[in-house]
Amino acid sequence: MSLIVQKFGGTSVGTIERIQSVARWALDTQAQGHQVVVVVSAMSGETNRLVQLATQINPIPYSCEYDLLIASGEQVSVGLVTLAINTEAQRRMNNKLVGQGGNIKKALVKANARGFLGHQIGIFTDSVFSKARIQQIDTTLLRKELALGVIPVIAGFQGVDANNNITTLGRGGSDTSAVAIAAALGADECEIYTDVEGVYTTDPRLCPEAKKISKISYEEMMELAGLGAKVLQIRSVELAAKYKISLHVRSSFNAVHGTRVVAQQDLGGRMEQVLVSGVAADVGQVQFTLQNLPAGSEVVAQIFQALSRASIVVDIIVQDTPSAQRFSLGFTIGKSDALNARLVLDKLKSEFYAEMKIFENRDLAKVSVVGVGMQHHPGVAAKMFSLLAESRIEIKMISTSEIKISCIIPEEKMKEAVRSLHQGFELHRFE
Ligand code: ADP
Ligand code: ASP
Ligand code: MG
């Protein structure tokens, strides 16, 4: 008997029909002899709706109450999915009894599923609201329910901190909940059910030629996820790599095999042959440029310390030194942190750097090519820049790691850039 964690994303629980389909799927998996834990996201569009309500009241709403609010979408899904599983289990039992000529009035089945919010089972996190990290999961209750043959249905995306506040794990965080629960329970498999058939060479909604990847390494998946491929939250992949959790990303609309996220050594021969295995794109980029700063590395330190204290994650950084006395600094951050960053920078200007000029550019996107094969092969960066140049796409910033190259470009060119890179690196031929 295997223990399988099945996570269903927003579209997969987006309607009552989809929820009933999830219920049948979970019960079918259990009927095959497995123990099943279900983790659910909010119904599609719901978390965005809640975020929007909050920002109408306060454009920077991040607080303990904000997490309490945006975690509520998952509670609805837990209630509905649990109800659907129990209703379907009762229907199956009735059908069986009718088939055997039994009396269905006496045959109320015991609950087959039980719903839990994060705090009810003990998903403990730190107190960094809206970006909380899971510290520990208490598995006592879950193990007890599993031993009784119950399917626990758990709210993704949420936990509880040491002061009993409800916390959330960042957008897309139900993936991380599922992997963390799989790790805590020592599950044999963690299945991520979504609205595409797996991980593709690029977002299939941006590029129709995108090909499904049957196996991808944790490292490549981490890069793709961190660079905008929202099919998995990056932290879920980090956790999966750390605890060696076998991940299977697949569609909740059919039973087709999806993508396995595995360790590099389990990729087989693929790694040597393929330089680039994916193109990622992210429109949520804001570039800040700070000009006329007094020279000195302590200035750079002070600026990034202030941003870090506000829990703002900085991505690409470039420094320019036009004179010995003055320098400028450019950096990119995620759009959701932009207002907060502006406040931090305005405060630094008023307190320390009156002459600093702050520029903000929101119309940007980041396109990246990713592949473990590029670490030992030259020429990938050159090819990427040539392909963008051929399409007359201006590159504003560049950053690289061993297995990725990213370029910041104008947002309106994003789709064109993705298609040109996908074509140029021949990803439509990906096996
Ligand atoms: P869920 O609600 O199931 O968590 P998400 O919307 O968070 O689903 O993630 C799935 C979406 O990720 C897909 O609909 C697709 O548009 C997008 N996506 C981006 N990059 C990729 C990629 N490389 N492969 C597959 N999907 C991708
Ligand atoms: N509902 C949350 C979100 O939309 C978490 C998730 O879907 O994974 O970000
Ligand atoms: Mg998601």
Coordinates of C-alpha atoms and ligand atoms in Angstrom, one line a residue:
M1 CA 0.0 0.0 0.0
S2 CA 1.4 3.4 -1.0
L3 CA 0.7 6.8 0.7
I4 CA -0.2 9.3 -2.0
V5 CA -0.6 13.1 -1.5
Q6 CA -2.8 14.6 -4.2
K7 CA -2.9 18.3 -4.6
F8 CA -5.6 20.0 -6.7
G9 CA -5.1 23.6 -7.9
G10 CA -7.7 26.3 -8.4
T11 CA -9.1 25.2 -11.8
S12 CA -9.3 21.6 -10.6
V13 CA -11.7 22.7 -7.9
G14 CA -13.1 25.7 -9.8
T15 CA -16.7 24.4 -10.2
I16 CA -18.9 21.8 -8.5
E17 CA -18.4 19.4 -11.4
R18 CA -14.7 19.7 -11.1
I19 CA -15.0 19.1 -7.3
Q20 CA -17.1 16.0 -7.9
S21 CA -14.5 14.8 -10.3
V22 CA -11.8 15.3 -7.7
A23 CA -13.9 13.3 -5.2
R24 CA -14.3 10.4 -7.6
W25 CA -10.5 10.5 -8.4
A26 CA -9.5 10.4 -4.7
L27 CA -11.9 7.6 -4.0
D28 CA -10.8 5.6 -7.0
T29 CA -7.1 6.0 -5.9
Q30 CA -8.1 4.7 -2.4
A31 CA -10.1 1.8 -3.9
Q32 CA -6.8 0.8 -5.7
G33 CA -5.4 0.1 -2.2
H34 CA -3.6 3.4 -1.5
Q35 CA -3.8 5.7 1.4
V36 CA -4.8 9.2 0.1
V37 CA -4.3 12.7 1.4
V38 CA -5.9 15.5 -0.5
V39 CA -4.6 19.1 -0.5
V40 CA -6.7 21.8 -2.1
S41 CA -6.3 25.4 -3.3
A42 CA -9.0 28.0 -3.4
M43 CA -11.5 27.8 -6.3
S44 CA -9.9 29.6 -9.3
G45 CA -10.1 33.4 -9.1
E46 CA -11.1 33.3 -5.4
T47 CA -7.7 34.3 -3.9
N48 CA -7.4 37.2 -6.5
R49 CA -10.9 38.4 -5.5
L50 CA -9.9 38.4 -1.8
V51 CA -6.6 40.2 -2.5
Q52 CA -8.5 42.8 -4.5
L53 CA -11.0 43.4 -1.7
A54 CA -8.2 44.0 0.7
T55 CA -6.3 46.4 -1.6
Q56 CA -9.4 48.5 -2.0
I57 CA -9.2 49.2 1.7
N58 CA -5.4 49.5 1.8
P59 CA -3.0 49.3 -1.1
I60 CA -0.3 47.8 1.1
P61 CA -2.6 45.5 3.2
Y62 CA 0.1 43.0 4.4
S63 CA -0.6 42.0 8.0
C64 CA -1.9 39.2 10.1
E65 CA -5.5 40.0 9.1
Y66 CA -4.6 40.0 5.5
D67 CA -3.4 36.4 5.8
L68 CA -6.6 35.5 7.7
L69 CA -8.6 36.9 4.9
I70 CA -6.8 35.4 1.9
A71 CA -6.5 32.0 3.5
S72 CA -10.3 31.8 3.6
G73 CA -10.6 30.6 -0.1
E74 CA -9.1 27.3 0.8
Q75 CA -11.6 26.7 3.6
V76 CA -14.4 26.8 1.1
S77 CA -12.7 24.2 -1.1
V78 CA -12.0 21.9 1.8
G79 CA -15.6 22.0 2.8
L80 CA -16.9 21.3 -0.7
V81 CA -14.3 18.6 -1.5
T82 CA -14.9 16.8 1.8
L83 CA -18.7 16.9 1.2
A84 CA -18.3 15.7 -2.3
I85 CA -16.1 12.7 -1.3
N86 CA -18.5 11.7 1.5
T87 CA -21.5 12.0 -0.8
E88 CA -19.8 10.0 -3.6
A89 CA -18.7 7.3 -1.1
Q90 CA -22.3 7.1 0.2
R91 CA -23.6 6.8 -3.4
R92 CA -21.1 4.0 -4.2
M93 CA -22.1 2.2 -1.1
N94 CA -25.8 2.5 -1.9
N95 CA -25.2 1.2 -5.5
K96 CA -23.2 -1.7 -4.2
L97 CA -26.0 -2.7 -1.7
V98 CA -28.7 -2.3 -4.3
G99 CA -26.6 -4.5 -6.6
Q100 CA -26.4 -7.1 -3.7
G101 CA -30.2 -6.7 -2.9
G102 CA -29.3 -5.1 0.5
N103 CA -31.2 -2.4 2.5
I104 CA -29.7 1.0 1.7
K105 CA -31.5 2.7 4.7
K106 CA -29.2 0.9 7.1
A107 CA -26.0 1.5 5.1
L108 CA -24.9 5.0 6.2
V109 CA -21.1 4.8 5.5
K110 CA -18.8 6.3 8.1
A111 CA -17.2 9.5 6.9
N112 CA -14.7 8.7 4.2
A113 CA -13.1 12.1 4.2
R114 CA -12.4 14.7 6.9
G115 CA -11.6 18.3 6.2
F116 CA -8.8 20.2 8.0
L117 CA -7.6 23.8 8.0
G118 CA -3.8 24.3 8.5
H119 CA -4.0 25.1 12.2
Q120 CA -6.3 22.1 12.9
I121 CA -3.6 19.6 12.0
G122 CA -0.7 21.7 13.1
I123 CA 1.1 23.2 10.1
F124 CA 3.4 25.5 12.0
T125 CA 5.0 28.4 10.2
D126 CA 7.1 31.5 11.0
S127 CA 5.3 34.8 11.3
V128 CA 6.3 36.4 8.0
F129 CA 2.8 37.1 6.9
S130 CA 1.9 36.4 3.2
K131 CA 5.4 34.7 2.7
A132 CA 5.4 32.4 5.7
R133 CA 7.7 29.4 5.8
I134 CA 6.6 26.0 7.2
Q135 CA 8.7 25.0 10.2
Q136 CA 7.0 21.8 11.3
I137 CA 4.0 19.7 10.6
D138 CA 2.4 17.6 13.3
T139 CA 1.4 14.3 11.7
T140 CA -0.3 12.7 14.8
L141 CA -3.9 13.5 13.8
L142 CA -3.3 12.8 10.1
R143 CA -1.8 9.4 10.8
K144 CA -4.7 8.5 13.1
E145 CA -7.2 9.4 10.4
L146 CA -5.2 7.5 7.7
A147 CA -5.1 4.4 9.9
L148 CA -8.9 4.6 10.1
G149 CA -9.2 4.6 6.3
V150 CA -10.1 8.3 6.2
I151 CA -9.0 10.6 3.4
P152 CA -7.8 13.9 5.1
V153 CA -8.7 16.9 2.9
I154 CA -6.3 19.7 3.9
A155 CA -6.4 23.4 3.1
G156 CA -3.3 24.3 1.2
F157 CA -1.5 27.7 1.3
Q158 CA -2.0 28.2 5.0
G159 CA -0.5 27.5 8.4
V160 CA -0.4 28.9 11.9
D161 CA 2.4 30.8 13.7
A162 CA 3.5 30.5 17.3
N163 CA 1.0 33.2 18.4
N164 CA -1.9 31.3 16.9
N165 CA -2.2 33.7 13.9
I166 CA -3.2 32.2 10.5
T167 CA -0.4 32.6 8.0
T168 CA -0.1 32.1 4.2
L169 CA 2.8 30.8 2.2
G170 CA 2.9 33.1 -0.8
R171 CA 0.9 32.9 -4.0
G172 CA 0.9 29.4 -5.4
G173 CA 1.7 28.1 -1.9
S174 CA -0.7 25.1 -2.0
D175 CA 2.0 23.3 -4.0
T176 CA 4.4 23.8 -1.0
S177 CA 1.8 22.7 1.5
A178 CA 1.4 19.4 -0.5
V179 CA 5.1 18.7 -0.7
A180 CA 5.6 19.6 3.0
I181 CA 2.8 17.3 4.0
A182 CA 4.2 14.5 1.8
A183 CA 7.6 15.0 3.4
A184 CA 6.3 15.0 6.9
L185 CA 4.3 11.8 6.3
G186 CA 7.0 10.1 4.3
A187 CA 4.6 9.7 1.4
D188 CA 5.6 7.6 -1.6
E189 CA 4.3 10.1 -4.1
C190 CA 3.1 13.7 -4.4
E191 CA 0.8 14.4 -7.3
I192 CA 0.2 17.9 -8.4
Y193 CA -3.0 18.1 -10.4
T194 CA -3.4 21.2 -12.5
D195 CA -5.0 22.6 -15.7
V196 CA -2.2 21.6 -18.1
E197 CA -0.8 18.1 -18.7
G198 CA 2.5 18.7 -17.0
V199 CA 5.6 20.9 -17.2
Y200 CA 6.2 22.1 -20.7
T201 CA 9.2 23.6 -22.5
T202 CA 7.5 26.9 -22.0
D203 CA 4.1 28.1 -20.9
P204 CA 1.7 26.4 -23.4
R205 CA -0.6 29.4 -23.1
L206 CA 2.1 31.7 -24.5
C207 CA 3.5 29.4 -27.1
P208 CA 1.4 26.7 -28.8
E209 CA 4.5 24.8 -29.9
A210 CA 5.5 24.1 -26.3
K211 CA 6.2 20.4 -25.7
K212 CA 5.5 18.4 -22.5
I213 CA 8.7 17.4 -20.7
S214 CA 8.4 13.8 -19.3
K215 CA 11.2 14.2 -16.8
I216 CA 12.9 17.3 -15.4
S217 CA 15.5 17.7 -12.7
Y218 CA 14.7 19.5 -9.5
E219 CA 17.4 22.1 -10.3
E220 CA 15.9 23.0 -13.7
M221 CA 12.4 23.0 -12.3
M222 CA 13.5 25.3 -9.5
E223 CA 15.0 27.7 -12.0
L224 CA 11.9 27.6 -14.2
A225 CA 9.6 28.1 -11.2
G226 CA 11.7 30.9 -9.8
L227 CA 11.7 32.6 -13.3
G228 CA 7.9 32.7 -13.7
A229 CA 6.7 29.2 -14.6
K230 CA 3.9 29.2 -12.1
V231 CA 3.0 25.6 -12.7
L232 CA 4.9 24.9 -9.4
Q233 CA 5.7 27.3 -6.6
I234 CA 9.5 27.4 -6.3
R235 CA 9.5 26.5 -2.6
S236 CA 7.6 23.3 -3.3
V237 CA 10.4 22.2 -5.6
E238 CA 13.1 23.2 -3.1
L239 CA 11.4 21.1 -0.5
A240 CA 10.9 18.2 -2.9
A241 CA 14.6 18.2 -3.7
K242 CA 15.6 18.5 0.0
Y243 CA 13.4 15.6 1.1
K244 CA 13.7 13.6 -2.2
I245 CA 9.9 13.6 -2.7
S246 CA 8.9 12.2 -6.0
L247 CA 6.7 14.8 -7.8
H248 CA 4.3 14.1 -10.6
V249 CA 2.7 17.2 -12.2
R250 CA -0.3 16.2 -14.2
S251 CA -3.7 17.2 -15.4
S252 CA -6.9 16.8 -13.4
F253 CA -8.9 16.7 -16.6
N254 CA -7.5 13.3 -17.9
A255 CA -5.4 10.3 -16.7
V256 CA -2.5 11.1 -19.1
H257 CA 1.0 10.7 -17.6
G258 CA 2.4 14.1 -16.8
T259 CA 5.9 15.3 -15.8
R260 CA 8.1 13.7 -13.2
V261 CA 10.4 16.0 -11.3
V262 CA 13.5 14.0 -10.4
A263 CA 17.1 14.2 -9.2
Q264 CA 19.7 15.0 -12.0
Q265 CA 21.1 11.5 -11.9
D266 CA 17.7 10.1 -12.7
L267 CA 17.3 12.0 -15.9
G268 CA 19.1 9.3 -17.9
G269 CA 21.0 10.4 -21.0
R270 CA 18.9 13.5 -21.6
M271 CA 21.1 15.9 -19.7
E272 CA 24.2 15.6 -22.0
Q273 CA 22.3 16.2 -25.2
V274 CA 20.1 19.1 -24.2
L275 CA 21.5 22.5 -23.6
V276 CA 18.3 24.3 -23.0
S277 CA 15.2 22.6 -21.8
G278 CA 12.8 25.4 -21.1
V279 CA 12.0 29.1 -21.6
A280 CA 10.3 31.0 -18.7
A281 CA 8.6 34.3 -18.7
D282 CA 7.5 36.6 -15.9
V283 CA 5.6 39.8 -16.4
G284 CA 5.5 40.7 -12.7
Q285 CA 8.8 42.7 -12.8
V286 CA 9.5 46.2 -11.7
Q287 CA 12.8 47.9 -12.2
F288 CA 14.0 50.6 -9.8
T289 CA 16.9 52.8 -10.8
L290 CA 18.6 54.9 -8.1
Q291 CA 20.8 57.7 -9.4
N292 CA 23.2 60.1 -7.8
L293 CA 24.1 58.1 -4.8
P294 CA 27.3 59.0 -2.8
A295 CA 30.1 56.4 -3.5
G296 CA 30.7 53.7 -0.9
S297 CA 29.8 50.1 -0.4
E298 CA 28.1 50.9 2.9
V299 CA 25.5 52.8 0.9
V300 CA 24.7 49.7 -1.1
A301 CA 24.5 47.7 2.1
Q302 CA 22.2 50.2 3.8
I303 CA 19.8 50.2 0.8
F304 CA 19.5 46.4 0.5
Q305 CA 19.3 46.0 4.3
A306 CA 16.3 48.4 4.4
L307 CA 14.6 46.4 1.6
S308 CA 15.3 43.1 3.3
R309 CA 13.9 44.4 6.6
A310 CA 10.6 45.0 4.7
S311 CA 10.8 41.4 3.4
I312 CA 11.3 42.5 -0.2
V313 CA 13.1 40.0 -2.3
V314 CA 15.4 41.7 -4.8
D315 CA 16.2 39.9 -8.0
I316 CA 18.7 41.3 -10.6
I317 CA 21.1 44.0 -9.4
V318 CA 23.4 46.2 -11.5
Q319 CA 25.7 49.0 -10.4
D320 CA 27.0 51.7 -12.5
T321 CA 29.8 54.1 -11.5
P322 CA 29.9 57.1 -13.7
S323 CA 32.2 59.1 -11.4
A324 CA 34.5 58.5 -8.4
Q325 CA 32.0 60.3 -6.1
R326 CA 28.7 59.2 -7.4
F327 CA 27.1 55.9 -8.5
S328 CA 23.8 54.5 -9.6
L329 CA 22.0 51.3 -8.8
G330 CA 19.4 49.4 -10.7
F331 CA 17.5 46.4 -9.4
T332 CA 14.3 44.5 -10.1
I333 CA 11.7 43.2 -7.7
G334 CA 8.3 41.5 -8.0
K335 CA 5.3 43.8 -8.7
S336 CA 3.5 42.9 -5.5
D337 CA 6.4 44.5 -3.5
A338 CA 6.7 47.6 -5.6
L339 CA 4.6 49.9 -3.4
N340 CA 6.3 48.7 -0.3
A341 CA 9.7 49.2 -2.0
R342 CA 8.8 52.8 -3.0
L343 CA 8.0 53.6 0.7
V344 CA 11.3 52.2 1.8
L345 CA 13.2 54.1 -0.8
D346 CA 11.3 57.4 -0.2
K347 CA 12.2 57.1 3.5
L348 CA 15.9 56.5 2.7
K349 CA 15.9 59.5 0.5
S350 CA 14.3 61.8 3.1
E351 CA 16.5 60.5 5.9
F352 CA 19.9 60.0 4.3
Y353 CA 20.1 60.7 0.5
A354 CA 18.3 63.9 -0.4
E355 CA 20.1 64.0 -3.8
M356 CA 19.1 60.5 -4.8
K357 CA 16.8 60.2 -7.8
I358 CA 14.4 57.3 -7.9
F359 CA 13.0 56.0 -11.2
E360 CA 10.5 53.1 -11.5
N361 CA 9.7 51.1 -14.6
R362 CA 6.7 48.8 -14.4
D363 CA 6.4 47.8 -18.1
L364 CA 9.0 45.1 -18.0
A365 CA 9.2 41.3 -18.3
K366 CA 11.9 38.8 -17.7
V367 CA 12.5 36.0 -20.2
S368 CA 14.9 33.2 -19.3
V369 CA 16.3 30.1 -20.8
V370 CA 17.1 27.2 -18.5
G371 CA 19.0 23.9 -18.9
V372 CA 21.4 21.8 -16.9
G373 CA 23.2 21.0 -20.1
M374 CA 24.4 24.6 -20.5
Q375 CA 26.7 24.4 -17.5
H376 CA 29.5 22.8 -19.6
H377 CA 28.8 24.3 -23.0
P378 CA 29.6 27.8 -24.2
G379 CA 27.5 29.8 -26.6
V380 CA 24.0 29.6 -25.1
A381 CA 24.1 33.3 -23.9
A382 CA 25.4 34.4 -27.3
K383 CA 22.6 32.6 -29.1
M384 CA 20.0 34.0 -26.7
F385 CA 21.2 37.6 -27.3
S386 CA 21.3 37.0 -31.1
L387 CA 17.8 35.7 -31.2
L388 CA 16.5 38.6 -29.2
A389 CA 18.5 41.0 -31.4
E390 CA 17.1 39.4 -34.6
S391 CA 13.6 40.1 -33.2
R392 CA 14.7 43.7 -32.4
I393 CA 14.0 43.2 -28.7
E394 CA 15.9 45.6 -26.4
I395 CA 17.7 43.9 -23.5
K396 CA 17.7 46.1 -20.4
M397 CA 19.3 43.9 -17.8
I398 CA 21.0 40.4 -17.9
S399 CA 21.6 37.9 -15.2
T400 CA 23.0 34.4 -15.3
S401 CA 23.6 31.3 -13.2
E402 CA 25.2 28.0 -14.1
I403 CA 22.0 26.7 -15.6
K404 CA 20.0 29.8 -16.7
I405 CA 20.3 33.1 -18.5
S406 CA 17.7 35.8 -17.9
C407 CA 17.1 39.1 -19.8
I408 CA 14.8 42.0 -18.7
I409 CA 13.0 43.2 -21.8
P410 CA 10.0 45.5 -22.5
E411 CA 6.8 43.8 -21.4
E412 CA 5.0 44.2 -24.7
K413 CA 7.7 42.1 -26.4
M414 CA 7.4 39.1 -24.0
K415 CA 5.3 36.8 -26.1
E416 CA 7.4 37.4 -29.2
A417 CA 10.6 36.8 -27.2
V418 CA 9.3 33.5 -25.7
R419 CA 8.3 32.3 -29.2
S420 CA 11.6 33.3 -30.8
L421 CA 13.7 31.7 -28.1
H422 CA 11.5 28.5 -28.1
Q423 CA 12.0 28.3 -31.9
G424 CA 15.6 29.3 -31.9
F425 CA 16.6 26.7 -29.3
E426 CA 14.5 24.1 -31.2
L427 CA 12.4 23.3 -28.2
H428 CA 9.5 22.3 -30.4
R429 CA 11.7 19.2 -31.2
F430 CA 12.1 18.4 -27.5
E431 CA 11.8 14.7 -26.7
Ligands
ADP1 P1 -3.0 25.6 -10.2 O1 -4.2 26.5 -10.0 O2 -3.4 24.2 -10.6 O3 -2.0 25.6 -9.1 P2 -1.4 27.4 -11.8 O4 -2.2 28.4 -12.6 O5 -0.8 27.9 -10.5 O6 -2.3 26.2 -11.5 O7 -0.3 26.8 -12.7 C1 -0.6 26.2 -13.9 C2 -0.3 27.2 -15.1 O8 1.1 27.4 -15.2 C3 -0.7 26.7 -16.5 O9 -2.1 26.9 -16.7 C4 0.3 27.4 -17.4 O10 -0.3 28.6 -18.0 C5 1.3 28.0 -16.4 N1 2.7 27.7 -16.8 C6 3.7 28.5 -16.9 N2 4.8 28.0 -17.4 C7 4.5 26.7 -17.6 C8 5.3 25.5 -18.0 N3 6.6 25.6 -18.3 N4 4.7 24.3 -18.1 C9 3.4 24.2 -17.8 N5 2.6 25.3 -17.3 C10 3.2 26.5 -17.2
ASP2 N1 -5.0 30.0 -3.5 C1 -3.6 30.4 -3.4 C2 -3.2 31.3 -4.6 O1 -4.1 31.5 -5.5 C3 -2.7 29.2 -3.3 C4 -2.6 28.3 -4.5 O2 -3.4 28.4 -5.4 O3 -1.6 27.5 -4.5 O4 -2.1 31.7 -4.7
MG3 MG -0.6 27.1 -8.6

